[in-house]
PDB file of C-alpha atoms in Angstrom:
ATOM      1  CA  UNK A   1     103.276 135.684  52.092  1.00  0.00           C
ATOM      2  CA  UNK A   2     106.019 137.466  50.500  1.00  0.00           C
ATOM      3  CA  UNK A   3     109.496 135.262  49.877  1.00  0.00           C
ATOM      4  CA  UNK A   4     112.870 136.355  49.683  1.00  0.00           C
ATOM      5  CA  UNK A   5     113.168 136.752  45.693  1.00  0.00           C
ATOM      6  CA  UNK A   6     109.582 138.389  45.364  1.00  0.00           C
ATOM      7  CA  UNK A   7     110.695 141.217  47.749  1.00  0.00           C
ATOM      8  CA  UNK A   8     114.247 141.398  46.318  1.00  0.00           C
ATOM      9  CA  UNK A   9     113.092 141.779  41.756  1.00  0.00           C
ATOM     10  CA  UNK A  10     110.570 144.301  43.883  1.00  0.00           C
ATOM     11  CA  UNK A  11     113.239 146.320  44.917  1.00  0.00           C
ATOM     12  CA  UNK A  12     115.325 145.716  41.541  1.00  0.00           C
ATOM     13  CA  UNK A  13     112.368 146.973  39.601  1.00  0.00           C
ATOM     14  CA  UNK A  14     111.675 149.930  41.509  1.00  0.00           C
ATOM     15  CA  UNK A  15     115.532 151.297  41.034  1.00  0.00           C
ATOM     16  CA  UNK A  16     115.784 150.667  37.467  1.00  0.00           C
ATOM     17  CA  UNK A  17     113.007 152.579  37.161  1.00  0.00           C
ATOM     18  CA  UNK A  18     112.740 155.292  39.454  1.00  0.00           C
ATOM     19  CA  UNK A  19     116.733 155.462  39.795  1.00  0.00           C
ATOM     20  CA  UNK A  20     116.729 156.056  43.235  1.00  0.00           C
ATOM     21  CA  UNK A  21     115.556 153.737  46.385  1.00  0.00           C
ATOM     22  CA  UNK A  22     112.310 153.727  47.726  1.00  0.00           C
ATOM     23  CA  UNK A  23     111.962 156.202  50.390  1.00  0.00           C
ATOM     24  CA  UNK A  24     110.990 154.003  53.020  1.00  0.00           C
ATOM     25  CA  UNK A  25     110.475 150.225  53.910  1.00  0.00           C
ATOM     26  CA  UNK A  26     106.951 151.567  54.735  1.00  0.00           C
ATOM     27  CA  UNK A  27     106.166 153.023  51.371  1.00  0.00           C
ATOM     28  CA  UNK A  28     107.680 150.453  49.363  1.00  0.00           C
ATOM     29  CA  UNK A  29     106.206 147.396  51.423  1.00  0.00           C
ATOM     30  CA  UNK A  30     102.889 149.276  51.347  1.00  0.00           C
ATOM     31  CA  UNK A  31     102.960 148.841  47.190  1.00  0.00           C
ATOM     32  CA  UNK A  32     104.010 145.420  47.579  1.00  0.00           C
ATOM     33  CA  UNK A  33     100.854 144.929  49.877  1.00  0.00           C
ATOM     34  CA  UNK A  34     103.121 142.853  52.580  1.00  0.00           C
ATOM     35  CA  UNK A  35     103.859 144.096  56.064  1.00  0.00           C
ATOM     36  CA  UNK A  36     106.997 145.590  57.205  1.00  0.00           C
ATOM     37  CA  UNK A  37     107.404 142.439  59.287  1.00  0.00           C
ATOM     38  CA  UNK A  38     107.258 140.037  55.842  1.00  0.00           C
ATOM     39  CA  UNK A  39     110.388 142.309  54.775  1.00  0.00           C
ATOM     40  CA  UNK A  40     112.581 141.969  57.911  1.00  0.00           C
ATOM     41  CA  UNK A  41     111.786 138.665  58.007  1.00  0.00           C
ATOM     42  CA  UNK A  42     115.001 138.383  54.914  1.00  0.00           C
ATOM     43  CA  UNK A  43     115.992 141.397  54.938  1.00  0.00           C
ATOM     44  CA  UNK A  44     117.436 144.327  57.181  1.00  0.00           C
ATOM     45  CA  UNK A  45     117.801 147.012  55.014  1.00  0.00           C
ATOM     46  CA  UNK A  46     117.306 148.131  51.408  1.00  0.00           C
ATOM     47  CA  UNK A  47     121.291 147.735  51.008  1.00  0.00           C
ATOM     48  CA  UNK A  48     121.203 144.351  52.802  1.00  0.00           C
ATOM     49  CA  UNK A  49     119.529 143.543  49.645  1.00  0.00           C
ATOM     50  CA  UNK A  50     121.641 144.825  47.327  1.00  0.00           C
ATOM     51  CA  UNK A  51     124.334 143.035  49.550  1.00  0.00           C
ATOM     52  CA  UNK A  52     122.744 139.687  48.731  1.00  0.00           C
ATOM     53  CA  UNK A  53     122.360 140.532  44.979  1.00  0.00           C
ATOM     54  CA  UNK A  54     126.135 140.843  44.955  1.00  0.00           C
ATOM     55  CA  UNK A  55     127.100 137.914  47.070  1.00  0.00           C
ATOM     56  CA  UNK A  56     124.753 135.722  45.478  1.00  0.00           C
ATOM     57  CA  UNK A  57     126.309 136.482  41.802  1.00  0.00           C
ATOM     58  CA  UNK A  58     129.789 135.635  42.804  1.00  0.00           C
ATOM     59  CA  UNK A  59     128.867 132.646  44.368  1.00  0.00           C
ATOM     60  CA  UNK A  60     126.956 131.385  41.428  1.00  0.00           C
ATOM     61  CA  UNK A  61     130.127 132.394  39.494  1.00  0.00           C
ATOM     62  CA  UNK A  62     132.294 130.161  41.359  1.00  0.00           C
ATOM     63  CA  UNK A  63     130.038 127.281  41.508  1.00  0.00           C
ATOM     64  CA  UNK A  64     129.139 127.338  37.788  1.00  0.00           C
ATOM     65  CA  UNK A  65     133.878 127.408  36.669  1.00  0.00           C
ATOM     66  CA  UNK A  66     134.187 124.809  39.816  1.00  0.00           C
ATOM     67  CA  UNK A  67     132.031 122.598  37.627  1.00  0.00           C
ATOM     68  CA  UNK A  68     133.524 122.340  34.717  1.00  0.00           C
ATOM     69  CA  UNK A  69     135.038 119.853  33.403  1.00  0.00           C
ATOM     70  CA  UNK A  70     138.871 121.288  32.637  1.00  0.00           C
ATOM     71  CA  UNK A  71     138.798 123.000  36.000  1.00  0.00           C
ATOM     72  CA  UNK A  72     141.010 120.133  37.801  1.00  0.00           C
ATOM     73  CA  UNK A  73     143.541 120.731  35.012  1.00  0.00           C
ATOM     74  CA  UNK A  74     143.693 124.378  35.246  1.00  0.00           C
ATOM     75  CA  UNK A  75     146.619 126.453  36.878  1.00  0.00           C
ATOM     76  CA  UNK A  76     145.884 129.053  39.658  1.00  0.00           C
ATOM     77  CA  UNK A  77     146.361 131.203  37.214  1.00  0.00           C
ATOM     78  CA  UNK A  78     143.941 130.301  34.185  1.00  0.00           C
ATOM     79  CA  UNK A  79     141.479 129.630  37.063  1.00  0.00           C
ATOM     80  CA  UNK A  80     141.286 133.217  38.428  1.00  0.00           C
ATOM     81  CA  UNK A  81     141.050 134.404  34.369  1.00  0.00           C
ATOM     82  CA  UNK A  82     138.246 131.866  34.555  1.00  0.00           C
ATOM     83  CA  UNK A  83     136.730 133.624  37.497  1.00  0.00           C
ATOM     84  CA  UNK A  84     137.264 136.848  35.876  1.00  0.00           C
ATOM     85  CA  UNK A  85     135.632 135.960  32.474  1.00  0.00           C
ATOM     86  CA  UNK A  86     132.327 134.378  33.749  1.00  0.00           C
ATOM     87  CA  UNK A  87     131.960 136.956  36.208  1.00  0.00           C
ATOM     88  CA  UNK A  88     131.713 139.871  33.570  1.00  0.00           C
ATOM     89  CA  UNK A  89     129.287 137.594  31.528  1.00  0.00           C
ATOM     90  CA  UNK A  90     127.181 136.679  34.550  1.00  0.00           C
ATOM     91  CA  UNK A  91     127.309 140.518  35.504  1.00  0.00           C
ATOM     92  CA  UNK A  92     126.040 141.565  31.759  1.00  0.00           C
ATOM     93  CA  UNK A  93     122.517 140.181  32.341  1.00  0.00           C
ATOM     94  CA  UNK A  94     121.915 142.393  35.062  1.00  0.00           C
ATOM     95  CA  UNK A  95     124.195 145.243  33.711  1.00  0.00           C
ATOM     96  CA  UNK A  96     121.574 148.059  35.145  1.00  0.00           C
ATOM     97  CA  UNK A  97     121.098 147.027  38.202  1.00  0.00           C
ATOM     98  CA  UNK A  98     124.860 146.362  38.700  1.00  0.00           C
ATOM     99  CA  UNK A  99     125.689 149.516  37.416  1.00  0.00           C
ATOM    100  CA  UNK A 100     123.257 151.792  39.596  1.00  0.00           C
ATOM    101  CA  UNK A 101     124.596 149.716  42.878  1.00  0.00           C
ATOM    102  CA  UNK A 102     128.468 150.747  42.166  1.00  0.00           C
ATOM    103  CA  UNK A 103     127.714 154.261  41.538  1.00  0.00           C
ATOM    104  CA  UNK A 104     124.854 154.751  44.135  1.00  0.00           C
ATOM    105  CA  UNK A 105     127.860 153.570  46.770  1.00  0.00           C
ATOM    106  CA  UNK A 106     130.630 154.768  45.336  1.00  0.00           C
ATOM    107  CA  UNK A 107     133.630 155.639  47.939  1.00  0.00           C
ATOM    108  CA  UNK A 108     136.484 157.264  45.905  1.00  0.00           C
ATOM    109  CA  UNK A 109     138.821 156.140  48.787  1.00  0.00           C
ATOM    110  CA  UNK A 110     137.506 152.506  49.603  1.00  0.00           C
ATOM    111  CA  UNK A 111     135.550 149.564  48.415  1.00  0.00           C
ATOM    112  CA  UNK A 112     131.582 150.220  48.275  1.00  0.00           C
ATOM    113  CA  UNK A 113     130.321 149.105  51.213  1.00  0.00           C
ATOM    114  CA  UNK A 114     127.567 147.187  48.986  1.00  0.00           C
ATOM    115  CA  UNK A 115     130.755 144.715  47.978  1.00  0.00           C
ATOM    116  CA  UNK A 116     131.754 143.698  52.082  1.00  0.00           C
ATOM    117  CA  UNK A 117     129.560 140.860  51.404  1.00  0.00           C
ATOM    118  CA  UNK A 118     131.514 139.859  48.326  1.00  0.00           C
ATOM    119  CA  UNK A 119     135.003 140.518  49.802  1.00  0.00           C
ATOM    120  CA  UNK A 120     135.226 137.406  52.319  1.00  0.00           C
ATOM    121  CA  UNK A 121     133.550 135.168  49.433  1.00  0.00           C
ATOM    122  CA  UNK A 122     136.431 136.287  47.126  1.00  0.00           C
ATOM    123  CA  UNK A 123     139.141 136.440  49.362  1.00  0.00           C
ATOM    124  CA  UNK A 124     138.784 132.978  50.443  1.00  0.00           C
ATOM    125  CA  UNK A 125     138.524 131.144  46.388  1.00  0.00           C
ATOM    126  CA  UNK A 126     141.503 133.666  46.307  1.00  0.00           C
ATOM    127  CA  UNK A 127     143.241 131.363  49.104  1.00  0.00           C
ATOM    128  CA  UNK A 128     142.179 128.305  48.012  1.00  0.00           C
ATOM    129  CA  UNK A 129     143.991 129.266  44.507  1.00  0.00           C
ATOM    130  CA  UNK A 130     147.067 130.493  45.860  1.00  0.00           C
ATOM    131  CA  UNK A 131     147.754 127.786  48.149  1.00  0.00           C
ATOM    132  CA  UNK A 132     147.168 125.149  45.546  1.00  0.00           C
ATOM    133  CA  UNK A 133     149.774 127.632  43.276  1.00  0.00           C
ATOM    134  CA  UNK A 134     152.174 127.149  46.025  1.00  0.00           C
ATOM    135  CA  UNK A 135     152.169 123.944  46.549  1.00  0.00           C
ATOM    136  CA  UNK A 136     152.573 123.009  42.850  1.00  0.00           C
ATOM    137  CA  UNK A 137     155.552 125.868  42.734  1.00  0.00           C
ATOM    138  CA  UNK A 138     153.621 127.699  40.517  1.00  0.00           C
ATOM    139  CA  UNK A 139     154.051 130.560  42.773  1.00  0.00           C
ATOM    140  CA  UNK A 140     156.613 131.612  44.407  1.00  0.00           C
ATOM    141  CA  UNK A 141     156.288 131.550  48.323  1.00  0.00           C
ATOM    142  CA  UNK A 142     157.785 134.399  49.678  1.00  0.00           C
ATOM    143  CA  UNK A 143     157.010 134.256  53.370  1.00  0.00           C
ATOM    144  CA  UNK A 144     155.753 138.089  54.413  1.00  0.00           C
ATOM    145  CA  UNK A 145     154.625 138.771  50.529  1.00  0.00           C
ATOM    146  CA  UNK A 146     152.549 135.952  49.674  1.00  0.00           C
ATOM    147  CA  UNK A 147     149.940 136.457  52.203  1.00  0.00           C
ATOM    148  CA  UNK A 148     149.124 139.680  50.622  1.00  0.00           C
ATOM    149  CA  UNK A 149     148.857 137.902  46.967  1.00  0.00           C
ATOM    150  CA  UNK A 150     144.833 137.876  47.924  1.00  0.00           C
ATOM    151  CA  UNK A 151     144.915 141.711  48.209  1.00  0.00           C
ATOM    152  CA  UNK A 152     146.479 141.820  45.515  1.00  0.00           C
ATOM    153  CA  UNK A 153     143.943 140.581  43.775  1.00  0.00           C
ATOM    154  CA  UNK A 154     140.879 142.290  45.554  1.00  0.00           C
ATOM    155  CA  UNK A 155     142.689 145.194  43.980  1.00  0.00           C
ATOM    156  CA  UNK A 156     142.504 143.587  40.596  1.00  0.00           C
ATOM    157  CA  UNK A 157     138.441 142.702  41.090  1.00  0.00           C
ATOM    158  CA  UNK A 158     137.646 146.520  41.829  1.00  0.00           C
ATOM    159  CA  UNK A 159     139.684 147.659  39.236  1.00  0.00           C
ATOM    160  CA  UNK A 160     138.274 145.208  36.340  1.00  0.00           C
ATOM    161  CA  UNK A 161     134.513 145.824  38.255  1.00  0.00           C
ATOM    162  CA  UNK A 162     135.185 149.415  37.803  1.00  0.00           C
ATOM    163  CA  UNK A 163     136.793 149.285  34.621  1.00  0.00           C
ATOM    164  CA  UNK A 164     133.657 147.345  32.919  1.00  0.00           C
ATOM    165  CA  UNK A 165     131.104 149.829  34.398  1.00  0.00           C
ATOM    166  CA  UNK A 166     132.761 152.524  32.227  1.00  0.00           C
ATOM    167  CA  UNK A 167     133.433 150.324  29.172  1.00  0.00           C
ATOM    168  CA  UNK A 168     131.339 151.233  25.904  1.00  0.00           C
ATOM    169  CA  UNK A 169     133.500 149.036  23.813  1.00  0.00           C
ATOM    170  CA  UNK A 170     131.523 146.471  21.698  1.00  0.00           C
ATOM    171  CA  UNK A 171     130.873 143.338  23.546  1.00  0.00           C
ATOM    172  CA  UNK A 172     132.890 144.840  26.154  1.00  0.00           C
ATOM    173  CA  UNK A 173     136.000 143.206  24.422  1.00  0.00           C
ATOM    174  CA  UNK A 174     138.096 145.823  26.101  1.00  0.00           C
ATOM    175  CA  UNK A 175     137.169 144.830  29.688  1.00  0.00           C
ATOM    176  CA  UNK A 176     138.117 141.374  28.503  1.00  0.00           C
ATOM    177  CA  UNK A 177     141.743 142.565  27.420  1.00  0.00           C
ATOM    178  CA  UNK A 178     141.714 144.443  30.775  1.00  0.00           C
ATOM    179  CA  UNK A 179     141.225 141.236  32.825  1.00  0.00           C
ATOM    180  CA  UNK A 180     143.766 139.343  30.095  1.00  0.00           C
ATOM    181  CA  UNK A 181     146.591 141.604  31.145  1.00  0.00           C
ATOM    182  CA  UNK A 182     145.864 142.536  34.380  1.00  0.00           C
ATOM    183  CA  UNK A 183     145.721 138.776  35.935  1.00  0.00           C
ATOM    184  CA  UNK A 184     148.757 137.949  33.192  1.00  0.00           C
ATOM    185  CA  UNK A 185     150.947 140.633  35.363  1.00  0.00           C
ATOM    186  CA  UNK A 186     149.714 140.268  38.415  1.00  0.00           C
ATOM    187  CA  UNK A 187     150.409 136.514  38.779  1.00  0.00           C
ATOM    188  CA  UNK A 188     154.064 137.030  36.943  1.00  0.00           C
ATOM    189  CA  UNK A 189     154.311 138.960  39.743  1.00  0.00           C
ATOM    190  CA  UNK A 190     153.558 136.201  42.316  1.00  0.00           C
ATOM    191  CA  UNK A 191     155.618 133.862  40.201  1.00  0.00           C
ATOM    192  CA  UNK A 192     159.887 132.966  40.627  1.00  0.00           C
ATOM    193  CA  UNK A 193     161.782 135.687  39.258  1.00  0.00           C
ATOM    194  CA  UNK A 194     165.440 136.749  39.091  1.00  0.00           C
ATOM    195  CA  UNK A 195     164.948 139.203  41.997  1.00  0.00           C
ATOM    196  CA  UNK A 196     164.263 136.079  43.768  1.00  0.00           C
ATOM    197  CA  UNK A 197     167.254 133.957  43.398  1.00  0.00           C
ATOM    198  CA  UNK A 198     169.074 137.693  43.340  1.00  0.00           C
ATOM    199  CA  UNK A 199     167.584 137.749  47.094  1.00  0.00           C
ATOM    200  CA  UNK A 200     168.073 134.635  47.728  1.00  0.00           C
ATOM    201  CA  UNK A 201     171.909 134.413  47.014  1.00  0.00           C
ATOM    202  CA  UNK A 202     172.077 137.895  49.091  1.00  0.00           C
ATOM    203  CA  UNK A 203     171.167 135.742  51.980  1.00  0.00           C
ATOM    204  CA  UNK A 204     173.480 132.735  51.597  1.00  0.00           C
ATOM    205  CA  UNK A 205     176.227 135.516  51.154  1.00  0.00           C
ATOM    206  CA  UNK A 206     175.281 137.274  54.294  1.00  0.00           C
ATOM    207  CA  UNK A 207     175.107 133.374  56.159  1.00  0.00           C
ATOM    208  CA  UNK A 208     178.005 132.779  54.963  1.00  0.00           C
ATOM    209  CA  UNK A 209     180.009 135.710  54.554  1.00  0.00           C
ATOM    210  CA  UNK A 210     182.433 134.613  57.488  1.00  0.00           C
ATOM    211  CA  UNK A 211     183.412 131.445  55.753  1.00  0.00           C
ATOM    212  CA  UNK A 212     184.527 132.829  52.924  1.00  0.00           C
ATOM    213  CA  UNK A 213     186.660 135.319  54.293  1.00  0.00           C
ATOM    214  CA  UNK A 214     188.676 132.463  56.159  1.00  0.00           C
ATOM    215  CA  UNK A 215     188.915 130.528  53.229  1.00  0.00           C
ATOM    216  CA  UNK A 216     190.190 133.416  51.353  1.00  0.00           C
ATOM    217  CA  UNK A 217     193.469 134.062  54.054  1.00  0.00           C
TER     218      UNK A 217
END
């Protein structure tokens, strides 16, 4: 009886080394000597597999940073460079595999559909982050805008996720200054700025406009 992980380094090991999937459940069940039943039984496709592969590495990501000790006394901010940083290391021991997923589903206009299992795990530490940011003032809350901070940064994890696949640098110290700079701007974005109390004072003025002008006769 097949499990779940036998059928799933199975499939791992037969991409890495044939670079391409198997051409059928049949044929690849048939050298695994389990029926095609055994594989549906976790699996519903070859890229429900690679699905798992992803989701299962960014929740293992977010479990291991949750755990640590200085994680209670981290901002929203250092915690998403957290994220970022242990992701990329988690995602160098299985480099090849990761690798051939992205660009066996790359979409030049949208997100791999191998990720769609990642996106809703993401999206909702995102929240969780940006609430707590929020509520401590650490970011500011700007009604329409902040509800798009988490695509905001789904746009920063396929950009750094993209931008490691391509990096040759040694110890992929550039991807690291990618994620350094790109989370650094991205939540000075999200923070208070002078365009804020700019806006802000544009809408007392326009509240109370009328009083002024009496005061003024």
């Amino acid at each position: 009886m097949a499990t779940s992980q036998q059928i799933r380094t199975a499939y791992i090991d037969y991409v890495l080394t044939q670079d391409e999937k198997p051409k059928s459940v049949y044929s690849f069940v048939k050298k695994l000597k389990i029926s095609e039943a055994e594989f549906y039984e976790f699996y519903g496709s070859f890229e429900s597999i690679e699905k798992m592969v992803w989701a299962d590495l960014t929740v293992e990501t977010i479990d291991a940073i949750q755990q640590q000790e200085v994680w209670a006394q981290y901002s929203s901010r250092d915690r998403m460079l957290s994220f970022f940083y242990s992701y990329v290391e988690l995602l160098k021991k299985h480099r090849s595999f990761i690798v051939y997923s992205l660009k066996s589903h790359k979409d030049r206009f949208a997100t791999p559909q191998v990720l769609s299992g990642v996106k809703p795990i993401f999206e909702n530490f995102a929240d969780e982050l940006i609430n707590e940011g929020l509520e401590s003032g650490e970011l500011a809350d700007r009604k329409l805008f902040s509800k798009r901070y988490k695509d905001a940064l789904w746009v920063q994890f396929a950009f750094i996720l993209n931008f490691w696949v391509n990096d040759d640098s040694t110890e992929f110290e550039k991807t690291d200054e990618a994620i350094e700079k790109g989370i650094n701007v991205t939540f000075d974005l999200f923070q208070r700025s002078p365009i804020d109390n700019l806006l802000e004072y544009g809408k007392f003025l326009s509240r109370n406009g009328k009083f002024a002008e009496t005061r003024s006769r």
